[in-house]
Phi, psi and omega in degrees: 000355186300320182261008179280128181300138179266135182237130178241127175260111178271106186106035187287350181265000177278176183302308180290317181301318179297319181289325176296315180302318179300326181281339184260329186296136180091349178287143181260354181267003175206164181241118181273121179248147184227152178273151174302127182309328181286348184245015182300332181255011178272111183304321182293317180293320178296317180300320179298316180291318181299324182271346180272344184274155171278328178216141181237136173247122182264118177242068191225162169299161186306310183295320179293326178294318178297320178298317181299317179300322179293339179277349184273118179250340179287115184291350182269348184289131176262139185238129170246114184259115180275356177278179179265010188296329189235017188288340176243011182285132184296334183270359180249143179271131181284127189272045172248095188301333183271009183303311175201184186293337184264346190294322180299318179293322179296318179297315182298330183260006185258151174256355180224108185236128177261121179287132183294156172286158184295308179298321182294322177306314181293311183297315180295323180297334180273319186273320187304315179296326182286322176293316181296326181277355179081013179273325181248117179295135184297336181261007177287127176293128178230163177227150178236138175244133183221147172226135183230158170291159187290348177296340178296341179267006178075193187301323183296314181287325176301318179296323179301323185265338187247331187260104182294343178275350181291137180297340180254016182304137181224151175249011182301142182276331187196137176212145176268158177206186184065038188292339178278358180061036179238030180304141187294344179278347186298313178301323179294316178298315182297311184294307187275344174279353178079025185260137178268334179260133180300123181282158172270133179232124183241093183273159176210162177233139179250165181276068173206157193287308185210162186114146182209157173231133176233131185242145174234101177277140183222141168270118183301327181293344179267355178274169185286132178072196177270076187278137179239172174301322179298322179294318178297313180298318181297321180293317179294315182297320180293320182296322186255016180301129178083358181284138182281331189249356178239124180239139175251114180297144177294159177297326178295318178297316180300318180294333183279351185267142175257342180197175175228141179265118181297344180266008188296337180241020180301142179083005181240169173256025185260156170226137181237132184250141182232143174244106177255172175128200183208127174294329181295316179279344181073029182228144179234149177230099181270136184226136174247131178245130179199169173270119181297339177260357180259258177299340179274357181197270190292321179297315178297322179297319178292319177301315178293322176299313180301315180296318184292332181263002180072026179265175176300122185301332184269357184300132180077003184238000000 
């Protein structure tokens, strides 16, 4: 174990941290180290762990994540931040390996990696290939609609839906939120999705634990050239060809479906993209399906960890 890289999860008792730990525990290609539970809030003890690790995964609120980074003095420590603190920061590498042909190499060579947000992973996966292919103008106003399981809101929201003793317990089946259109994922979606115009994002939460659907509706007549559903599908398929964790459903499969289950990829690090719509009506409905705690959080963090340490990218996934 002497030469096995040491990994420390700062915030391992949170929703994302627990799932990352489950994916890492028992692996022989790395060594998972943990802080004494009584010292989790002790800055000196945390600093010691943060600087002793080869790689650190931060599963903390934004301010706490920034504080943790400030405690790291060892220049060799690699950091994967699962918070939203650094997702648009110029000095941090965006941890969506499938973003473009160079992103995987950038992640592997970086010491500061920002793990993407769950909604942003889906939105960026739909827009970036279309902008890169010249089908979607970067300045075209677009909107995204998303629904996630309540685990996306962390322990507080989980308690709202599961703990009948909670003062905020609710039996609501579905609710919208982010009504001010200032959701924290929007800057990230805009930057990494290749968009020049701030997109509208309308999120919602359903009464189920995890899994999500994110939609991008498009008028084909507003896209570049005589764009068809086939052109959109071809651009997505070409962009993600050979990827292990991103799948583009065939047009035939999409046509055969009457609905999609947001829980369909739970427990995986996969994301599946669909192109629905009609050339006759001139409208498209692009949909991304993923686990908000998988490819949308803990799975992506493990994938980025593997890349940063030069391990098998699929290990633990």
